[in-house]
Each structure stands twice: as structure tokens, then as C-alpha cells.
Short mmCIF file of C-alpha atoms in Angstrom, two decimals:
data_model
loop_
_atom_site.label_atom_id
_atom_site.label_comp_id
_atom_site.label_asym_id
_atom_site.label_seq_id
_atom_site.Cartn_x
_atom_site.Cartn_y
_atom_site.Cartn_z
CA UNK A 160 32.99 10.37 -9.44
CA UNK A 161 32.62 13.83 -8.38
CA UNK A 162 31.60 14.98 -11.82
CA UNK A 163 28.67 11.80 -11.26
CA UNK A 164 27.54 12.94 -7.78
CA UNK A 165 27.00 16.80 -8.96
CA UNK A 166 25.08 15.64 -11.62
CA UNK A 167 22.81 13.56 -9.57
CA UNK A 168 22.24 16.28 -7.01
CA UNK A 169 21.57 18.66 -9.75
CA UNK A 170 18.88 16.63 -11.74
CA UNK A 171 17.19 15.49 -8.16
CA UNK A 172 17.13 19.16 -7.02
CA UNK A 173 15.68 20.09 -10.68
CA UNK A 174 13.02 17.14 -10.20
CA UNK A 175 11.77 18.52 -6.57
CA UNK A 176 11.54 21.96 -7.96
CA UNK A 177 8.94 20.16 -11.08
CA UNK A 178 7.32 17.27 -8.07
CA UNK A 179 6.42 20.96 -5.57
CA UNK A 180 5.71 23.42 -8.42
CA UNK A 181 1.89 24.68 -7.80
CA UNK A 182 2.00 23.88 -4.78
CA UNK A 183 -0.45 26.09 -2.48
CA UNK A 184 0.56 26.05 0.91
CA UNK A 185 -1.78 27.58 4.32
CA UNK A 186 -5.64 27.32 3.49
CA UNK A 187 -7.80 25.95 0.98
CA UNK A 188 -6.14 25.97 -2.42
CA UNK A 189 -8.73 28.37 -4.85
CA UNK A 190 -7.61 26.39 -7.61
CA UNK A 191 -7.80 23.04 -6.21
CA UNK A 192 -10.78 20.65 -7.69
CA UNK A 193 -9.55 16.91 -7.16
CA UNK A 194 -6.60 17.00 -9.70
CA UNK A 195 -8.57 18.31 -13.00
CA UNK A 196 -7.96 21.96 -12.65
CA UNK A 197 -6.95 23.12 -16.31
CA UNK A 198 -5.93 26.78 -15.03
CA UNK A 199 -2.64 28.27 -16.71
CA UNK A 200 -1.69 24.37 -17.81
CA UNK A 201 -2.49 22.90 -14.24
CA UNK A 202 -2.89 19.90 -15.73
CA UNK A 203 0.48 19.59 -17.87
CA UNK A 204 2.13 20.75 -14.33
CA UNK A 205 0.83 17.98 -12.52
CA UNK A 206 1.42 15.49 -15.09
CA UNK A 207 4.80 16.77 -14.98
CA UNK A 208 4.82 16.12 -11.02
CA UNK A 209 3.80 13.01 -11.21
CA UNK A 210 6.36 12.02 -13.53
CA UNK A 211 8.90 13.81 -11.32
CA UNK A 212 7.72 12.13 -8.26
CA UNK A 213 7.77 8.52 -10.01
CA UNK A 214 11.56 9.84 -11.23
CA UNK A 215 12.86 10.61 -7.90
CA UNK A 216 11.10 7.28 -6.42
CA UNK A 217 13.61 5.40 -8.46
CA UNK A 218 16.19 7.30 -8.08
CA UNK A 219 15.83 7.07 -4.00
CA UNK A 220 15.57 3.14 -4.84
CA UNK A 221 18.62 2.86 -6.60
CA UNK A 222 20.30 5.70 -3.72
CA UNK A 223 18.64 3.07 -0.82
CA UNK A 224 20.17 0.07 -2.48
CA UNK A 225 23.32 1.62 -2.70
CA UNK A 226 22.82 2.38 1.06
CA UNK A 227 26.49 4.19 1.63
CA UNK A 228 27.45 7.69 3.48
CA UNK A 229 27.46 9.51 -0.04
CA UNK A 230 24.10 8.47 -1.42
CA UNK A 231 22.38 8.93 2.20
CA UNK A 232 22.01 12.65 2.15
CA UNK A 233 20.56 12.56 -1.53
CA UNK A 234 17.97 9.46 0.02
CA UNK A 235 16.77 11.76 2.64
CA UNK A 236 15.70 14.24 0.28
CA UNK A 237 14.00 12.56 -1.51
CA UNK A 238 11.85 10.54 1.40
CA UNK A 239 11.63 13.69 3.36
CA UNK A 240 10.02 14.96 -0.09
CA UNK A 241 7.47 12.30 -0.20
CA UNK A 242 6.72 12.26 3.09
CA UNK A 243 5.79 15.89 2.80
CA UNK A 244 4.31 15.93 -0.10
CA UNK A 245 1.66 13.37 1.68
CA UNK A 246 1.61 14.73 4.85
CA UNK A 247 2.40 18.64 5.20
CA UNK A 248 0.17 21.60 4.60
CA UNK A 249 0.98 22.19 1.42
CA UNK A 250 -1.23 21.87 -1.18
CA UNK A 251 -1.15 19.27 -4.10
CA UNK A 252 -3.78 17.31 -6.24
CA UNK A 253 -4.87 13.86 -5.37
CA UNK A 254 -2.54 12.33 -8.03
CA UNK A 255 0.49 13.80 -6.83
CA UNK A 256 -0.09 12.54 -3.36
CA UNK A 257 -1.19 9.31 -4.96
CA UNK A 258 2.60 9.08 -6.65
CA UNK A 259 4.56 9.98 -3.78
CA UNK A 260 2.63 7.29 -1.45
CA UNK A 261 3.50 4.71 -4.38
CA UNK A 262 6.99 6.27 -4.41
CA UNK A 263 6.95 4.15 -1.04
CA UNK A 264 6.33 1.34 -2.58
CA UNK A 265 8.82 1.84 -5.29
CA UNK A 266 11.74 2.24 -2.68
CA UNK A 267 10.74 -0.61 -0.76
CA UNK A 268 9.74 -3.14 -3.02
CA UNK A 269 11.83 -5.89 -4.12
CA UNK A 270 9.86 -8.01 -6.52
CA UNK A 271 8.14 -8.15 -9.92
CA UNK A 272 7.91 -5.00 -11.94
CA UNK A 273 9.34 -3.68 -9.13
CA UNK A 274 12.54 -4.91 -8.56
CA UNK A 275 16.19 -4.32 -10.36
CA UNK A 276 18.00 -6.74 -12.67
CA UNK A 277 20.42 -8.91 -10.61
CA UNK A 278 22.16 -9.41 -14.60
CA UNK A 279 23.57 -6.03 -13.56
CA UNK A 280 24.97 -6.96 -10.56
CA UNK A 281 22.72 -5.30 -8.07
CA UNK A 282 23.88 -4.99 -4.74
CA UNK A 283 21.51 -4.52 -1.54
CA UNK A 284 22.22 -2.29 1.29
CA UNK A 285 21.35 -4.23 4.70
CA UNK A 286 18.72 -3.16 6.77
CA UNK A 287 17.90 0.26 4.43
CA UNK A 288 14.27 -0.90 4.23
CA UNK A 289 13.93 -0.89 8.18
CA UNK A 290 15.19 2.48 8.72
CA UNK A 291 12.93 3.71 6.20
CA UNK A 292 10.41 2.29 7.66
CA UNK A 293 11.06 3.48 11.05
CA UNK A 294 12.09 7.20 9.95
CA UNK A 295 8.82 7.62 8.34
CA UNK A 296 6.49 5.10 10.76
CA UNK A 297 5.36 8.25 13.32
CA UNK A 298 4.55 11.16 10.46
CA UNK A 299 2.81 9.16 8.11
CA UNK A 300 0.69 7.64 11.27
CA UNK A 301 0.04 10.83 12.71
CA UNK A 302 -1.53 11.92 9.61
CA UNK A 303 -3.89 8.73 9.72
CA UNK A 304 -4.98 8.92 13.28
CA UNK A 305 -4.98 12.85 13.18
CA UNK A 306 -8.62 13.84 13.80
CA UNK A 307 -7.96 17.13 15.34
CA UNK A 308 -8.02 19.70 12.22
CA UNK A 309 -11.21 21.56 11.77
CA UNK A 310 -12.64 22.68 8.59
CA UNK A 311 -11.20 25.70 8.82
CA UNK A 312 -7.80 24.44 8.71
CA UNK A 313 -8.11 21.45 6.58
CA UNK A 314 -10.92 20.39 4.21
CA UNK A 315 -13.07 17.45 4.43
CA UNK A 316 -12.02 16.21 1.23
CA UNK A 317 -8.24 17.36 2.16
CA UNK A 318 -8.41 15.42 5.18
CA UNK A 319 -9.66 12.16 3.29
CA UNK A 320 -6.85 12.31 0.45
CA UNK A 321 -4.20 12.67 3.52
CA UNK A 322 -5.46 9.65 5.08
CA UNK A 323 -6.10 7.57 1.99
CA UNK A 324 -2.44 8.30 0.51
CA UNK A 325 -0.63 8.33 4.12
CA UNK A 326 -2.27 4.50 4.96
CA UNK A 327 -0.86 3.48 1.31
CA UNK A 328 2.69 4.54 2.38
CA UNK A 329 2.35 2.65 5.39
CA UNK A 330 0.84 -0.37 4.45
CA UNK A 331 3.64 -0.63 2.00
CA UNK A 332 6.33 0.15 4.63
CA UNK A 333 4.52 -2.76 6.24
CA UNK A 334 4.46 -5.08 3.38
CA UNK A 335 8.32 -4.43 2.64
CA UNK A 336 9.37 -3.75 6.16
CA UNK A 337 10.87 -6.78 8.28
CA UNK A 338 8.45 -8.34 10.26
CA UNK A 339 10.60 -7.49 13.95
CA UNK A 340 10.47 -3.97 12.94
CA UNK A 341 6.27 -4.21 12.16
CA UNK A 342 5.16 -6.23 14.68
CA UNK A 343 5.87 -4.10 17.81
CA UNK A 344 3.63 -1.52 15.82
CA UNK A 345 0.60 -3.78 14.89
CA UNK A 346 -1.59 -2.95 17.91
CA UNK A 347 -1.52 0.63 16.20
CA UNK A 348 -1.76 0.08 13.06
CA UNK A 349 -3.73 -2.88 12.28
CA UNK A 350 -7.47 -1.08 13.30
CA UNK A 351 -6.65 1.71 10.65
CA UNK A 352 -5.25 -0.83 7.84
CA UNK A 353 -8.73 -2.74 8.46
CA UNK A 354 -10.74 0.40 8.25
CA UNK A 355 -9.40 0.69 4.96
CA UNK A 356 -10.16 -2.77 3.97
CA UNK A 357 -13.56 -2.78 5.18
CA UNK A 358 -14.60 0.73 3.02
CA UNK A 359 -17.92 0.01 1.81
CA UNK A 360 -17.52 2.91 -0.58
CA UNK A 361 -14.67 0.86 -2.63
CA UNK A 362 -15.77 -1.70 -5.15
CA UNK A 363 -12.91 -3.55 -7.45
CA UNK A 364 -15.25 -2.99 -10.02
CA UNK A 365 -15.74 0.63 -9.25
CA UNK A 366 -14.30 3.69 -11.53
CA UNK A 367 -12.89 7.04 -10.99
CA UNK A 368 -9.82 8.39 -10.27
CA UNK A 369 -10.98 8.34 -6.08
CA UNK A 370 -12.44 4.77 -6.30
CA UNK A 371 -8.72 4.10 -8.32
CA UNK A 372 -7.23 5.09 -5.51
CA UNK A 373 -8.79 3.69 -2.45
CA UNK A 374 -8.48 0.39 -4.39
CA UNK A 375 -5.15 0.35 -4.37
CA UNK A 376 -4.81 1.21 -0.80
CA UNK A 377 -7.30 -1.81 -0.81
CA UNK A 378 -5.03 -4.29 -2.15
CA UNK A 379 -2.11 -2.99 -0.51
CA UNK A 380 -3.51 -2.97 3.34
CA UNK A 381 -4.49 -6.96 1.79
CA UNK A 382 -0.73 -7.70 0.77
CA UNK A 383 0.40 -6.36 4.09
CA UNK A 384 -1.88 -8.07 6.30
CA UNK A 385 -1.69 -11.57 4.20
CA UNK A 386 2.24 -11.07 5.40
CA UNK A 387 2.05 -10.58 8.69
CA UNK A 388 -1.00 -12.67 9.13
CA UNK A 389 0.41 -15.94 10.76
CA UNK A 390 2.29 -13.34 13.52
CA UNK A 391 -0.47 -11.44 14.13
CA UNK A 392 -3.85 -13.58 14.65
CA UNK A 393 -4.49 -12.06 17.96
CA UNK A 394 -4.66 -8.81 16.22
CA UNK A 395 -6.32 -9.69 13.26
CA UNK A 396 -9.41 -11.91 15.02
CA UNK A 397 -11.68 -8.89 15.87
CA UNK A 398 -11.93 -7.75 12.52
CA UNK A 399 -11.94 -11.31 10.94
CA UNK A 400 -15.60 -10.77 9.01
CA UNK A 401 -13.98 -7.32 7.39
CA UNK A 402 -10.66 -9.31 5.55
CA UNK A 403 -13.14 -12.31 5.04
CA UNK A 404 -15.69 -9.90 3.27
CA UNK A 405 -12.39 -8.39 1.57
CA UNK A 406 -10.39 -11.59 0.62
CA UNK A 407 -13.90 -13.22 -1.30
CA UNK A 408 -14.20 -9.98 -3.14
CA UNK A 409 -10.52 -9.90 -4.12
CA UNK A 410 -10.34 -13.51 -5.15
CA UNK A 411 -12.24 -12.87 -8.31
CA UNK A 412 -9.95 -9.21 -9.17
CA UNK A 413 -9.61 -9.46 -12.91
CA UNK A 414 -7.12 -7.54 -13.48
CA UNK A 415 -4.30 -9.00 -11.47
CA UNK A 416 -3.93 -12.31 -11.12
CA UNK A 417 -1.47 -11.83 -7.86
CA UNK A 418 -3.92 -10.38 -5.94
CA UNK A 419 -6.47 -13.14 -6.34
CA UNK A 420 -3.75 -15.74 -5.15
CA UNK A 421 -2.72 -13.50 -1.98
CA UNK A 422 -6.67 -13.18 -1.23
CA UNK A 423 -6.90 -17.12 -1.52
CA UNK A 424 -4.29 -17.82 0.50
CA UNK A 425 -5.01 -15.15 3.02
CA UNK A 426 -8.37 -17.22 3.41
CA UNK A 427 -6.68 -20.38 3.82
CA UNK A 428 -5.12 -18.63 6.92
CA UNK A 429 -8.09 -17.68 8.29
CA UNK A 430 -9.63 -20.96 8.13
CA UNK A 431 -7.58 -21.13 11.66
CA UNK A 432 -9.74 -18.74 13.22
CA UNK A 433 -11.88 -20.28 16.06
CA UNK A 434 -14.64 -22.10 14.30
CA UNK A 435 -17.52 -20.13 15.84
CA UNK A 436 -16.29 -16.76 13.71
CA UNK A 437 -15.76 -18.86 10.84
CA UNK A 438 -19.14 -20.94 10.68
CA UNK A 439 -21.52 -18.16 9.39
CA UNK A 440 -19.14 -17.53 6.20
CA UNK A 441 -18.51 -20.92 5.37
CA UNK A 442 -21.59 -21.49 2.93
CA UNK A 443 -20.50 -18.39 1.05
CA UNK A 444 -17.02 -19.01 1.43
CA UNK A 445 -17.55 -22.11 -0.48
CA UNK A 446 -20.03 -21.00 -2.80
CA UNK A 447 -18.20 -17.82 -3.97
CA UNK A 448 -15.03 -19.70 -4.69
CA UNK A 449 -16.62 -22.56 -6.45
CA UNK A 450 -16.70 -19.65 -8.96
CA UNK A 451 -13.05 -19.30 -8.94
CA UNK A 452 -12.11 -22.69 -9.82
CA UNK A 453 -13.06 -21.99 -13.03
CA UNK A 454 -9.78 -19.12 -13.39
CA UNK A 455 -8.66 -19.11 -16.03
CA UNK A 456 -5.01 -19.20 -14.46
CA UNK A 457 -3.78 -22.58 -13.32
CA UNK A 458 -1.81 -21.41 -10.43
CA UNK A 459 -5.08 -19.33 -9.33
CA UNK A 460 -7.05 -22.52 -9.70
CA UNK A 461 -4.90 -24.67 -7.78
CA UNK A 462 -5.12 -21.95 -4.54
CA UNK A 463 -8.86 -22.11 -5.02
CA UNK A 464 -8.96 -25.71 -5.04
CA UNK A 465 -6.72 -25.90 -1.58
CA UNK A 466 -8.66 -23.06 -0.08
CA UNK A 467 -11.90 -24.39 -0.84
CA UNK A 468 -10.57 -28.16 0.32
CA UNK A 469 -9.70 -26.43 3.63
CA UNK A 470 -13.06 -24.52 4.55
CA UNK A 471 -15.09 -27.31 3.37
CA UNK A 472 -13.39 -29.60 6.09
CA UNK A 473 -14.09 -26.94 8.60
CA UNK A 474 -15.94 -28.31 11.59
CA UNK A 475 -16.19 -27.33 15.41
CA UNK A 476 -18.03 -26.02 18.26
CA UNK A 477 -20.59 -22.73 17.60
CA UNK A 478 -19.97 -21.56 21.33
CA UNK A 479 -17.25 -19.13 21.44
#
């Protein structure tokens, strides 16, 4: 056992040396040009980073599930890595920041591709996915709500990678989190998770590694809210026409068929909304998912058809 635990301290302290190595910390980084610099094998380093960071995610997943006194101080490494790696003033390219925010995910995630084998007799720690989620709540929301650095300090584009990768993390400590430990923090963090939603510079259909990105914060800040949605209406109403807008262009995403269901259902929700906010979007609500009844998943399909059943019946008073 001892033998086991100096091994594992070993390889994760090997694996943060790789995940920080190039790292530029202070001002501007000379060498830094959105995560294609090819100076002295940048680019094999931060492939090798972001194969580290993905390494040490699982590892902290497997340490968090585990959830006793002996894998805690290994855990806190490895979070207090990620959450530095998206937050501090060191310098690293976008996809390294990109990997630790979906470290977060990887941690706190407990379905799909995503989750371990119960065949192997996988036992969960209570509760680890709350304190994560409140350990790392205040950084990671400073760094979104932090306007306060000047250029000097902090580039433009800097700034914007910070933000973009530090809203990931926390919309999937939201999404994972339990709902008593989120919903004390909604007023906060619900205008920045609809800021992200409502992007007009993010298309599904988009490419490039930045549009990449900001469309997965996209469909994260979607899962999140779609999970919290019935709990927080009062919350969610003033920005209704932004997740409307979002949930009609997610319903036709091609590429996962998970996140077209979630957008569908999320608009079933919605159909709750007082009828005045609703009325102006019903023509295109209906229109644009007449277009998804013809999914070529059955499951999809079926949402469709309910969603669409539900907005058609829609009827009320236009005074709000």
C-alpha cells in the first residue's frame, strides 16, 4: 500500500511538472500566439500538457471517488493545479486552459463517456462533488466577474481565454454540483452563464479552435441551466429570449444527439414562462422545430414532437 501511494504521488508530481512546463508567468508571454507557437517544440510541449492535464483529471476522479484522508491531499493538488492553471498569472496556451476547465468536468461528471464501470465495483465518496464545488466556486468566479486588469497587466485576448475557460469550470461545477449547494449562488452566476449563451460571435456551425471552444462553454452553460431550470425561473425569466434564441439553435446540433434533446426539453420548460414573453417566438418556435421532427433519431423526434405539441397549445394574455 505504501509502495502504491509513492508511486501515485510520484507519477502525479511528474505529470504537473509536463501540465506547467512553458509556462510564462508576470507579463505578456513573447512566445504566446493562441496555442500554435512552434518555437523549440512548443507545440509537442503543449500537446504533452494537454495530455498531462486530461491524465491528472482522471486521476483526481478516481482520488475524489475514493474520497478518504489518504487520497485527499493528492485531490487537492491536482484541483488547486487546474484551478491555477485557469485562473493565475501564469502563462499557458488556450488549449491547456481549455483541458484543465474540462478537467472539471471530468472530476465531476458521473455519466456517459464520463463515468466509471460499476462491473468494477466503483464506490462513490458522499458529498466530494459539493466540496469541490464550493472550494473552487469564489476563484473561478472572480476570474469571470474580474474587470479590473488593464492592458498592461493582462491582455485583451488573455482576459477573454480566462473568462471563457473559468465559466466552463463553473458551469460544469453547476451541472454536477447538487442543486442546495447551486442555488444559493444563482443570483451570481446565472447573468454571466447567459452572457455566454447569448454570444453572437459563437455559431454551432462555426470553426476554429476559439469558436471550438466557446461552443463548448455554449453547451455546457445549456446543460447547467436545463438542470436547474425548474428551481430557478425567477432567475432565468429576464434573459428568457437569449436561452430561447440558444435552445432553437441547439436543437438541430449535428453532432450530438444529447444536446439536441436537453435543448428540446429545456424549451418545453420554458413554455411556462408568462405567455406575453413567449408569444413573439412562438411562430418560429414552431416553425424551426417542424424541421426537427424529421431527426433522424427517434428519441430526438419524440422530444420534438412533445415540445412542439406544447408551444402550439400555448395561449394567453399579451399584457404583461
Amino acid at each position: 500500500k505504501e509502495s502504491l501511494e509513492k508511486w501515485l504521488n510520484n507519477t502525479i508530481e511528474q505529470l504537473v511538472g509536463i501540465a506547467t512546463a512553458g509556462s510564462s508567468p508576470g507579463g505578456e508571454d513573447p512566445d504566446f500566439d493562441g496555442g500554435r507557437n512552434t518555437r523549440g517544440g512548443g507545440r509537442v510541449e503543449e500537446k504533452r500538457a494537454v495530455r498531462a492535464v486530461a491524465t491528472l483529471s482522471w486521476i483526481g476522479k478516481a482520488l475524489a471517488y475514493r474520497g478518504d484522508r489518504v487520497a485527499s491531499p493528492s485531490l487537492k493538488i491536482i484541483i488547486n493545479l487546474l484551478n491555477t492553471l485557469i485562473t493565475g498569472s501564469v502563462h499557458h496556451s488556450p488549449h491547456v486552459t481549455h483541458a484543465a476547465a474540462q478537467g472539471f468536468g471530468v472530476i465531476m461528471a458521473d455519466e456517459g463517456e464520463w463515468r466509471f464501470s460499476d462491473v468494477y465495483g466503483v464506490k462513490v465518496s458522499k458529498f466530494y462533488r459539493q466540496r469541490i464545488f464550493l472550494q473552487n466556486y469564489t476563484s473561478l468566479m472572480t476570474s469571470v466577474a474580474d474587470d479590473s486588469k488593464t492592458i498592461e497587466e493582462r491582455s485583451a485576448k488573455r482576459q477573454s481565454i480566462i473568462k471563457t475557460n473559468a465559466l466552463l469550470a463553473l458551469s460544469h461545477l453547476m451541472q454536477h454540483a447538487p442543486t442546495t449547494s447551486v442555488k444559493p449562488k444563482l443570483p451570481k452566476l446565472i447573468p454571466h452563464i447567459m452572457r455566454a449563451l447569448g454570444s453572437s460571435s459563437v455559431s454551432p456551425t462555426t470553426n476554429g479552435d476559439d469558436s471550438k471552444i466557446k461552443t463548448s462553454l455554449k453547451i455546457s452553460a445549456l446543460f447547467a441551466v436545463f438542470k436547474l431550470l425548474d428551481k430557478s425561473m425567477v432567475h432565468v425569466d429576464p434573459y428568457s429570449d437569449i436561452l430561447i434564441d440558444s435552445c432553437l439553435q441547439y436543437a438541430q446540433f449535428r453532432s450530438r444527439k444529447e444536446v439536441r434533446i436537453v435543448a428540446l426539453k429545456c424549451l418545453n420548460v420554458l413554455a411556462n414562462l408568462p405567455y406575453h414573453k413567449l408569444h413573439r417566438w412562438k411562430r418560429q418556435v414552431l416553425n424551426n422545430l417542424a424541421e426537427v421532427l424529421d431527426d433522424p433519431k427517434r428519441v430526438v423526434r419524440k422530444a420534438a414532437r412533445e415540445c412542439r405539441n406544447t408551444w402550439y397549445m400555448l395561449k394567453g394574455n399579451l399584457k404583461g
